[in-house]
Tab-separated table of C-alpha atoms and ligand atoms in Angstrom:
chain	number	residue	atom	x	y	z
A	77	MET	CA	25.702	-33.547	3.551
A	78	THR	CA	24.550	-32.806	7.121
A	79	THR	CA	26.206	-30.541	9.728
A	80	THR	CA	25.152	-29.726	13.273
A	81	GLN	CA	24.830	-26.283	14.851
A	82	GLY	CA	23.933	-26.539	18.548
A	83	SER	CA	20.913	-28.842	18.684
A	84	THR	CA	19.880	-28.028	15.081
A	85	THR	CA	20.781	-30.305	12.204
A	86	ILE	CA	21.477	-28.427	8.996
A	87	THR	CA	21.148	-30.246	5.685
A	88	ALA	CA	22.550	-29.296	2.291
A	89	ASP	CA	18.955	-28.456	1.282
A	90	ASP	CA	18.772	-25.964	4.167
A	91	GLU	CA	22.014	-24.356	3.102
A	92	ALA	CA	20.806	-24.011	-0.487
A	93	GLY	CA	17.433	-22.761	0.791
A	94	GLN	CA	19.063	-20.180	3.030
A	95	ALA	CA	21.230	-18.929	0.162
A	96	ALA	CA	18.202	-18.630	-2.131
A	97	PHE	CA	16.239	-16.879	0.633
A	98	ASP	CA	19.083	-14.424	1.304
A	99	ALA	CA	19.280	-13.631	-2.411
A	100	VAL	CA	15.543	-12.902	-2.608
A	101	ILE	CA	15.742	-10.585	0.412
A	102	ALA	CA	18.873	-8.851	-0.935
A	103	ALA	CA	17.087	-8.267	-4.262
A	104	ASP	CA	14.086	-6.841	-2.356
A	105	SER	CA	11.931	-9.469	-4.021
A	106	ARG	CA	9.237	-11.737	-2.584
A	107	ILE	CA	9.122	-14.984	-0.670
A	108	GLU	CA	6.125	-17.172	-1.571
A	109	PRO	CA	4.477	-19.894	0.544
A	110	ARG	CA	6.239	-22.861	-1.116
A	111	ASP	CA	9.693	-21.245	-0.950
A	112	TRP	CA	12.204	-22.344	1.667
A	113	MET	CA	12.320	-19.848	4.550
A	114	PRO	CA	14.110	-19.780	7.931
A	115	ALA	CA	11.988	-21.070	10.799
A	116	ALA	CA	12.362	-17.747	12.628
A	117	TYR	CA	11.081	-15.792	9.576
A	118	ARG	CA	8.023	-18.058	9.424
A	119	LYS	CA	7.453	-17.645	13.171
A	120	THR	CA	7.727	-13.839	13.031
A	121	LEU	CA	5.271	-13.652	10.160
A	122	ILE	CA	2.769	-15.939	11.882
A	123	ARG	CA	3.075	-13.753	14.988
A	124	GLN	CA	2.618	-10.437	13.201
A	125	ILE	CA	-0.026	-11.509	10.671
A	126	SER	CA	-2.159	-13.368	13.228
A	127	GLN	CA	-1.969	-10.432	15.688
A	128	HIS	CA	-2.973	-8.170	12.851
A	129	ALA	CA	-5.918	-10.446	11.934
A	130	HIS	CA	-7.054	-10.606	15.571
A	131	SER	CA	-6.872	-6.790	15.726
A	132	GLU	CA	-9.266	-6.474	12.809
A	133	ILE	CA	-11.702	-8.967	14.339
A	134	ILE	CA	-11.630	-7.477	17.853
A	135	GLY	CA	-11.572	-4.033	16.207
A	136	MET	CA	-15.123	-4.612	14.964
A	137	GLN	CA	-16.452	-4.305	18.515
A	138	PRO	CA	-15.846	-0.644	19.465
A	139	GLU	CA	-17.702	0.550	16.355
A	140	GLY	CA	-20.176	-2.355	16.291
A	141	ASN	CA	-21.347	-0.835	19.556
A	142	TRP	CA	-22.787	2.160	17.620
A	143	ILE	CA	-24.471	0.461	14.638
A	144	THR	CA	-27.902	0.418	16.298
A	145	ARG	CA	-27.490	4.002	17.517
A	146	ALA	CA	-25.996	5.777	14.487
A	147	PRO	CA	-27.658	9.204	14.135
A	148	SER	CA	-29.123	8.620	10.620
A	149	LEU	CA	-29.854	5.835	8.163
A	150	LYS	CA	-26.945	6.991	5.986
A	151	ARG	CA	-24.494	6.964	8.922
A	152	LYS	CA	-25.747	3.522	9.928
A	153	ALA	CA	-25.256	2.103	6.409
A	154	ILE	CA	-21.717	3.544	6.246
A	155	LEU	CA	-20.798	2.213	9.689
A	156	MET	CA	-22.146	-1.257	8.876
A	157	ALA	CA	-20.095	-1.334	5.685
A	158	LYS	CA	-16.968	-0.262	7.580
A	159	VAL	CA	-17.371	-2.949	10.246
A	160	GLN	CA	-17.953	-5.545	7.496
A	161	ASP	CA	-14.742	-4.381	5.802
A	162	GLU	CA	-12.900	-5.034	9.074
A	163	ALA	CA	-14.256	-8.598	9.142
A	164	GLY	CA	-13.035	-8.999	5.555
A	165	HIS	CA	-9.564	-7.721	6.488
A	166	GLY	CA	-9.423	-10.213	9.346
A	167	LEU	CA	-10.292	-13.041	6.944
A	168	TYR	CA	-7.678	-12.085	4.320
A	169	LEU	CA	-5.085	-11.916	7.060
A	170	TYR	CA	-6.055	-15.260	8.612
A	171	SER	CA	-5.776	-16.763	5.112
A	172	ALA	CA	-2.320	-15.213	4.634
A	173	ALA	CA	-1.208	-16.650	7.995
A	174	GLN	CA	-2.588	-20.087	7.050
A	175	THR	CA	-0.209	-20.208	4.068
A	176	LEU	CA	2.584	-20.378	6.679
A	177	GLY	CA	1.253	-23.591	8.213
A	178	ILE	CA	-0.880	-22.472	11.165
A	179	THR	CA	-4.580	-23.350	11.132
A	180	ARG	CA	-7.481	-20.970	11.624
A	181	ASP	CA	-8.589	-23.078	14.623
A	182	GLU	CA	-5.188	-22.673	16.284
A	183	MET	CA	-5.276	-18.903	15.804
A	184	THR	CA	-8.844	-18.651	17.110
A	185	GLU	CA	-7.908	-20.736	20.123
A	186	GLN	CA	-4.954	-18.437	20.866
A	187	LEU	CA	-7.234	-15.402	20.659
A	188	ILE	CA	-10.146	-16.597	22.785
A	189	THR	CA	-7.912	-18.034	25.489
A	190	GLY	CA	-6.167	-14.658	25.789
A	191	ARG	CA	-2.755	-16.007	24.692
A	192	ALA	CA	-2.598	-13.947	21.496
A	193	LYS	CA	-1.988	-10.213	21.338
A	194	TYR	CA	-4.134	-7.819	19.333
A	195	SER	CA	-3.756	-4.052	18.980
A	196	SER	CA	-3.901	-2.174	22.289
A	197	ILE	CA	-6.163	0.455	20.708
A	198	PHE	CA	-9.267	-1.740	20.784
A	199	ASN	CA	-9.296	-1.936	24.572
A	200	TYR	CA	-10.751	1.558	24.998
A	201	PRO	CA	-14.492	2.309	25.297
A	202	THR	CA	-16.669	4.208	22.783
A	203	PRO	CA	-19.113	6.215	24.919
A	204	THR	CA	-20.180	8.803	22.287
A	205	TRP	CA	-20.947	9.034	18.569
A	206	ALA	CA	-17.877	11.270	18.151
A	207	ASP	CA	-15.778	8.190	18.964
A	208	MET	CA	-16.764	6.842	15.524
A	209	GLY	CA	-15.187	9.959	14.009
A	210	ALA	CA	-12.075	9.742	16.184
A	211	ILE	CA	-11.597	6.037	15.426
A	212	GLY	CA	-11.850	6.649	11.674
A	213	TRP	CA	-9.590	9.693	11.701
A	214	LEU	CA	-6.986	8.592	14.260
A	215	VAL	CA	-7.119	4.780	14.421
A	216	ASP	CA	-7.573	4.153	10.705
A	217	GLY	CA	-5.134	7.010	10.056
A	218	ALA	CA	-2.498	5.286	12.188
A	219	ALA	CA	-3.333	1.934	10.574
A	220	ILE	CA	-2.707	3.431	7.099
A	221	CYS	CA	0.629	4.975	8.116
A	222	ASN	CA	1.731	1.636	9.510
A	223	GLN	CA	0.303	-0.528	6.734
A	224	VAL	CA	1.180	1.281	3.493
A	225	PRO	CA	4.842	0.247	3.922
A	226	LEU	CA	3.642	-3.310	4.681
A	227	CYS	CA	2.320	-3.508	1.072
A	228	ARG	CA	6.021	-4.017	0.250
A	229	ALA	CA	6.541	-6.696	2.919
A	230	SER	CA	8.803	-9.465	1.663
A	231	TYR	CA	6.201	-12.194	2.232
A	232	GLY	CA	3.974	-12.200	-0.890
A	233	PRO	CA	0.568	-13.136	0.584
A	234	TYR	CA	0.916	-10.530	3.352
A	235	GLY	CA	2.001	-7.689	1.052
A	236	ARG	CA	-0.770	-8.447	-1.448
A	237	ALA	CA	-3.455	-8.589	1.271
A	238	MET	CA	-2.225	-5.196	2.490
A	239	VAL	CA	-2.830	-3.508	-0.874
A	240	ARG	CA	-6.568	-4.030	-0.777
A	241	ILE	CA	-6.783	-3.449	2.964
A	242	CYS	CA	-5.036	-0.073	2.646
A	243	LYS	CA	-7.442	1.072	-0.075
A	244	GLU	CA	-10.351	0.345	2.240
A	245	GLU	CA	-8.622	1.919	5.259
A	246	SER	CA	-8.212	5.162	3.281
A	247	PHE	CA	-11.954	5.335	2.821
A	248	HIS	CA	-12.434	4.546	6.515
A	249	GLN	CA	-10.112	7.366	7.509
A	250	ARG	CA	-11.954	9.877	5.361
A	251	GLN	CA	-15.348	8.879	6.726
A	252	GLY	CA	-14.015	9.402	10.265
A	253	PHE	CA	-12.632	12.804	9.314
A	254	GLU	CA	-15.997	13.712	7.796
A	255	ILE	CA	-17.900	12.699	10.961
A	256	LEU	CA	-15.625	14.951	13.034
A	257	LEU	CA	-15.919	17.792	10.488
A	258	SER	CA	-19.742	17.639	10.655
A	259	LEU	CA	-19.633	17.721	14.449
A	260	MET	CA	-17.151	20.617	14.454
A	261	GLN	CA	-19.509	22.574	12.189
A	262	GLY	CA	-22.434	21.846	14.531
A	263	THR	CA	-23.489	23.105	17.960
A	264	ASP	CA	-21.176	23.892	20.898
A	265	ALA	CA	-22.152	20.567	22.475
A	266	GLN	CA	-21.218	18.707	19.279
A	267	ARG	CA	-17.866	20.511	19.061
A	268	GLU	CA	-17.155	19.602	22.690
A	269	MET	CA	-18.067	15.980	22.012
A	270	ALA	CA	-15.663	15.865	19.020
A	271	GLN	CA	-12.799	17.454	20.995
A	272	ASP	CA	-13.398	15.099	23.924
A	273	ALA	CA	-13.172	12.058	21.600
A	274	VAL	CA	-9.938	13.380	20.050
A	275	ASP	CA	-8.539	13.951	23.571
A	276	ARG	CA	-9.280	10.330	24.528
A	277	TRP	CA	-8.061	8.637	21.312
A	278	TYR	CA	-4.962	10.692	20.473
A	279	TRP	CA	-2.481	9.063	22.893
A	280	PRO	CA	-3.735	5.483	22.435
A	281	SER	CA	-3.475	5.980	18.643
A	282	LEU	CA	0.215	6.925	19.029
A	283	MET	CA	0.712	3.701	21.002
A	284	MET	CA	-0.516	1.651	18.019
A	285	PHE	CA	2.966	1.957	16.468
A	286	GLY	CA	4.446	-0.096	19.290
A	287	PRO	CA	7.111	0.593	21.927
A	288	PRO	CA	9.921	3.100	21.298
A	289	ASP	CA	12.674	1.863	18.979
A	290	ASP	CA	15.119	1.194	21.808
A	291	ALA	CA	12.508	-1.040	23.503
A	292	SER	CA	11.264	-2.853	20.377
A	293	PRO	CA	12.746	-6.367	20.437
A	294	ASN	CA	11.467	-7.411	16.999
A	295	SER	CA	12.168	-4.345	14.852
A	296	ALA	CA	15.799	-4.897	13.826
A	297	GLN	CA	15.277	-8.442	12.552
A	298	SER	CA	11.924	-7.621	10.911
A	299	MET	CA	13.554	-4.719	9.078
A	300	ALA	CA	16.488	-6.880	7.990
A	301	TRP	CA	13.954	-9.323	6.520
A	302	ASN	CA	12.068	-6.505	4.709
A	303	ILE	CA	8.898	-7.204	6.659
A	304	LYS	CA	8.912	-3.840	8.437
A	305	ARG	CA	10.253	-0.960	6.349
A	306	PHE	CA	10.332	1.804	8.972
A	307	SER	CA	10.899	1.822	12.702
A	308	ASN	CA	8.052	2.297	15.214
A	309	ASP	CA	9.221	5.832	16.113
A	310	ASP	CA	9.676	6.901	12.482
A	311	LEU	CA	6.130	5.837	11.641
A	312	ARG	CA	4.814	7.611	14.736
A	313	GLN	CA	6.556	10.789	13.569
A	314	ARG	CA	5.025	10.468	10.111
A	315	PHE	CA	1.593	10.010	11.634
A	316	VAL	CA	1.868	13.131	13.786
A	317	GLY	CA	3.052	15.073	10.729
A	318	MET	CA	-0.058	13.944	8.880
A	319	LEU	CA	-2.392	14.858	11.770
A	320	VAL	CA	-1.212	18.404	12.472
A	321	PRO	CA	-2.545	20.077	9.274
A	322	GLN	CA	-5.704	17.946	9.354
A	323	ALA	CA	-6.405	18.987	12.963
A	324	GLU	CA	-6.191	22.616	11.811
A	325	VAL	CA	-8.777	22.022	9.084
A	326	LEU	CA	-11.042	20.304	11.597
A	327	GLY	CA	-10.529	22.975	14.246
A	328	VAL	CA	-9.634	20.422	16.944
A	329	THR	CA	-6.662	20.667	19.289
A	330	LEU	CA	-4.236	17.761	19.602
A	331	PRO	CA	-3.915	17.196	23.377
A	332	ASP	CA	-0.160	17.707	23.669
A	333	PRO	CA	1.049	21.179	24.750
A	334	ASN	CA	4.641	20.213	23.830
A	335	LEU	CA	3.890	19.229	20.251
A	336	ARG	CA	5.928	21.360	17.834
A	337	TRP	CA	8.127	20.932	14.773
A	338	ASN	CA	11.843	21.075	15.579
A	339	ASP	CA	13.839	22.539	12.673
A	340	GLU	CA	17.137	21.399	14.160
A	341	THR	CA	16.274	17.722	14.529
A	342	GLY	CA	13.858	17.662	11.606
A	343	ARG	CA	11.391	15.848	13.866
A	344	TRP	CA	8.316	16.587	15.951
A	345	ASP	CA	8.969	17.304	19.614
A	346	MET	CA	6.271	15.790	21.769
A	347	SER	CA	5.468	14.855	25.360
A	348	GLU	CA	6.458	11.420	26.611
A	349	ILE	CA	3.903	8.706	25.840
A	350	ASP	CA	2.542	6.981	28.944
A	351	TRP	CA	4.292	3.647	28.365
A	352	ASP	CA	3.045	2.288	31.713
A	353	GLU	CA	-0.478	2.562	30.365
A	354	PHE	CA	0.581	0.837	27.125
A	355	PHE	CA	2.147	-2.129	28.956
A	356	GLU	CA	-0.858	-2.402	31.307
A	357	VAL	CA	-3.162	-2.699	28.276
A	358	LEU	CA	-0.822	-5.285	26.691
A	359	ALA	CA	-0.912	-7.275	29.912
A	360	GLY	CA	-4.712	-7.495	29.615
A	361	ARG	CA	-5.501	-4.779	32.161
A	362	GLY	CA	-6.849	-2.041	29.854
A	363	PRO	CA	-10.341	-0.577	30.356
A	364	MET	CA	-12.060	-3.000	27.956
A	365	ASN	CA	-9.737	-6.048	27.591
A	366	ALA	CA	-11.924	-8.458	29.556
A	367	GLU	CA	-15.133	-7.332	27.828
A	368	ARG	CA	-13.636	-7.568	24.322
A	369	LEU	CA	-12.475	-11.150	24.932
A	370	ARG	CA	-15.739	-12.173	26.606
A	371	ILE	CA	-17.744	-10.979	23.586
A	372	ARG	CA	-15.382	-12.738	21.149
A	373	ARG	CA	-15.569	-15.980	23.161
A	374	ASP	CA	-19.378	-15.837	23.370
A	375	ALA	CA	-19.647	-15.153	19.634
A	376	HIS	CA	-17.388	-18.136	18.936
A	377	GLU	CA	-19.460	-20.438	21.156
A	378	ASP	CA	-22.747	-19.131	19.718
A	379	GLY	CA	-21.414	-19.822	16.224
A	380	ALA	CA	-20.583	-23.489	16.932
A	381	TRP	CA	-23.790	-24.717	15.268
A	382	VAL	CA	-22.991	-22.746	12.084
A	383	ARG	CA	-19.536	-24.333	11.850
A	384	GLU	CA	-21.030	-27.807	12.452
A	385	ALA	CA	-23.745	-27.241	9.824
A	386	ALA	CA	-21.193	-25.958	7.280
A	387	ALA	CA	-18.933	-28.967	7.897
A	388	ALA	CA	-21.883	-31.397	7.559
A	389	TYR	CA	-22.904	-29.693	4.306
A	390	ALA	CA	-19.348	-29.889	2.952
A	391	ARG	CA	-19.178	-33.620	3.834
A	392	LYS	CA	-22.491	-34.232	2.048
A	393	GLN	CA	-21.363	-32.360	-1.069
A	394	ALA	CA	-18.067	-34.275	-1.126
A	395	ALA	CA	-19.926	-37.600	-0.793
A	396	ARG	CA	-22.238	-36.591	-3.647
A	397	VAL	CA	-19.252	-35.858	-5.912
A	398	GLU	CA	-17.787	-39.284	-4.982
A	399	ASP	CA	-21.143	-40.996	-5.842
A	400	THR	CA	-21.298	-39.249	-9.220
A	401	ARG	CA	-17.697	-40.352	-9.981
A	402	GLU	CA	-18.555	-43.989	-9.142
A	403	VAL	CA	-21.640	-43.950	-11.387
A	404	ALA	CA	-19.629	-42.385	-14.245
B	756	LIG	C1	4.206	-2.170	14.698
B	756	LIG	C2	3.740	-3.517	15.231
B	756	LIG	C3	2.315	-3.403	15.767
B	756	LIG	C4	4.663	-3.952	16.371
B	756	LIG	O1	5.972	-4.172	15.889
B	756	LIG	P1	6.716	-5.561	16.142
B	756	LIG	O2	8.045	-5.462	15.487
B	756	LIG	O3	5.841	-6.678	15.745
B	756	LIG	O4	6.883	-5.632	17.738
B	756	LIG	P2	7.781	-4.746	18.714
B	756	LIG	O5	9.063	-5.464	18.963
B	756	LIG	O6	7.868	-3.332	18.266
B	756	LIG	O7	6.879	-4.798	20.037
B	756	LIG	C5	7.091	-5.733	21.129
B	756	LIG	C6	5.814	-6.475	21.470
B	756	LIG	O8	4.740	-5.576	21.673
B	756	LIG	C7	3.665	-5.934	20.832
B	756	LIG	N1	3.010	-4.705	20.400
B	756	LIG	C8	3.613	-3.635	19.862
B	756	LIG	N2	2.692	-2.665	19.670
B	756	LIG	C9	1.513	-3.151	20.088
B	756	LIG	C10	0.217	-2.623	20.167
B	756	LIG	N3	-0.077	-1.368	19.772
B	756	LIG	N4	-0.762	-3.386	20.671
B	756	LIG	C11	-0.514	-4.657	21.085
B	756	LIG	N5	0.704	-5.222	21.041
B	756	LIG	C12	1.702	-4.454	20.547
B	756	LIG	C13	4.295	-6.662	19.666
B	756	LIG	O9	3.353	-7.463	19.009
B	756	LIG	C14	5.377	-7.444	20.371
B	756	LIG	O10	4.797	-8.539	21.052
B	756	LIG	P3	5.292	-10.082	20.859
B	756	LIG	O11	6.762	-10.049	20.618
B	756	LIG	O12	4.554	-10.609	19.692
B	756	LIG	O13	4.877	-10.760	22.120
B	756	LIG	C15	3.821	-4.586	14.083
B	756	LIG	O14	3.532	-5.865	14.600
B	756	LIG	C16	2.918	-4.310	12.920
B	756	LIG	O15	3.188	-3.456	12.105
B	756	LIG	N6	1.800	-5.083	12.790
B	756	LIG	C17	0.902	-5.003	11.689
B	756	LIG	C18	-0.108	-3.929	11.863
B	756	LIG	C19	-1.142	-4.278	12.907
B	756	LIG	O16	-1.120	-5.296	13.542
B	756	LIG	N7	-2.132	-3.392	13.060
B	756	LIG	C20	-3.182	-3.600	14.012
B	756	LIG	C21	-4.157	-2.541	13.919
B	756	LIG	S1	-5.141	-2.769	12.436
B	756	LIG	C22	-6.338	-1.650	12.533
B	756	LIG	O17	-6.223	-0.958	13.438
B	756	LIG	C23	-7.423	-1.604	11.507
B	756	LIG	C24	-8.664	-1.161	12.148
B	756	LIG	C25	-8.949	0.185	12.319
B	756	LIG	C26	-10.132	0.594	12.917
B	756	LIG	C27	-11.056	-0.327	13.346
B	756	LIG	C28	-10.798	-1.692	13.185
B	756	LIG	C29	-9.603	-2.098	12.568
């Protein structure tokens, strides 16, 4: 049987699919790639997972900037491993998005033409070594707060990718904390450098959780579909609650004179985030947006010969398998 709703034709298969989908969501179970899913659910997941993948790939640049200048061989080895992990996270996430029917080429095209979003945080510069500490502590810290609940996302491939990613992010966060701790136990100049990096990264890291709940167009539906488990503001609160005791151990000051626990509301009071800055960065006008995209585009163009060689090799191997089959 077929019915029409607006310009959309709904078949009996769709109705059965929707009922099965609703039951899986109500049971807090998982949707897998071959299951029926509403078009809007698929679209939301492609949007979020591809933005997340792009964030990991662009996110390699701010730290990649310090690999050649790390202050010791040990620090260099650790930083290289961290940046490689980020590449790996990007690849898992691109693969998860591909299970929804978008190709890697389409996602790459969206990124290098500037049509796709990626996390605002990666559009800030990294002028000092202490930025490596602040990125690990604050940026990976925020990523963990946001991503641990995503391990329970209703879409199977996304939730499973998140489990491994979160384990690696935990290590990343600790290495950032340890860089800052070493600097804070060093000279006055090193302590100043660490505090300056925390001052520059604190507010942008709070923006990673997205706009306030009353200005977040996607949250309600994503929560109803068990993709997001907590609102943007709730996760931001959790993050601040995690930072406060850690800042005390480090001996750094969080750059918000209004930050204090409010017993009455059971929440952290804090100064207003500069949302104008956030929306400027999202519109492509942050300090490093143009540079980040230029580097990504150049890397993609420079890698064209590798993709061609890999495709030629794959064709040759496939032809060889065909030949062997014919002989057999
Ligand atoms: C929470 C949110 C980011 C946004 O909630 P939603 O429900 O999806 O949206 P909402 O309605 O609240 O917002 C309206 C619009 O604003 C966009 N927007 C919002 N915030 C941002 C932003 N900060 N930057 C840019 N855009 C942002 C949003 O996409 C939407 O735009 P659209 O409608 O598409 O045009 C969610 O997508 C999520 O959890 N993603 C997965 C986690 C993830 O992607 N993590 C990335 C960091 S991974 C990492 O850092 C690891 C690492 C560490 C160190 C070094 C290297 C790597």
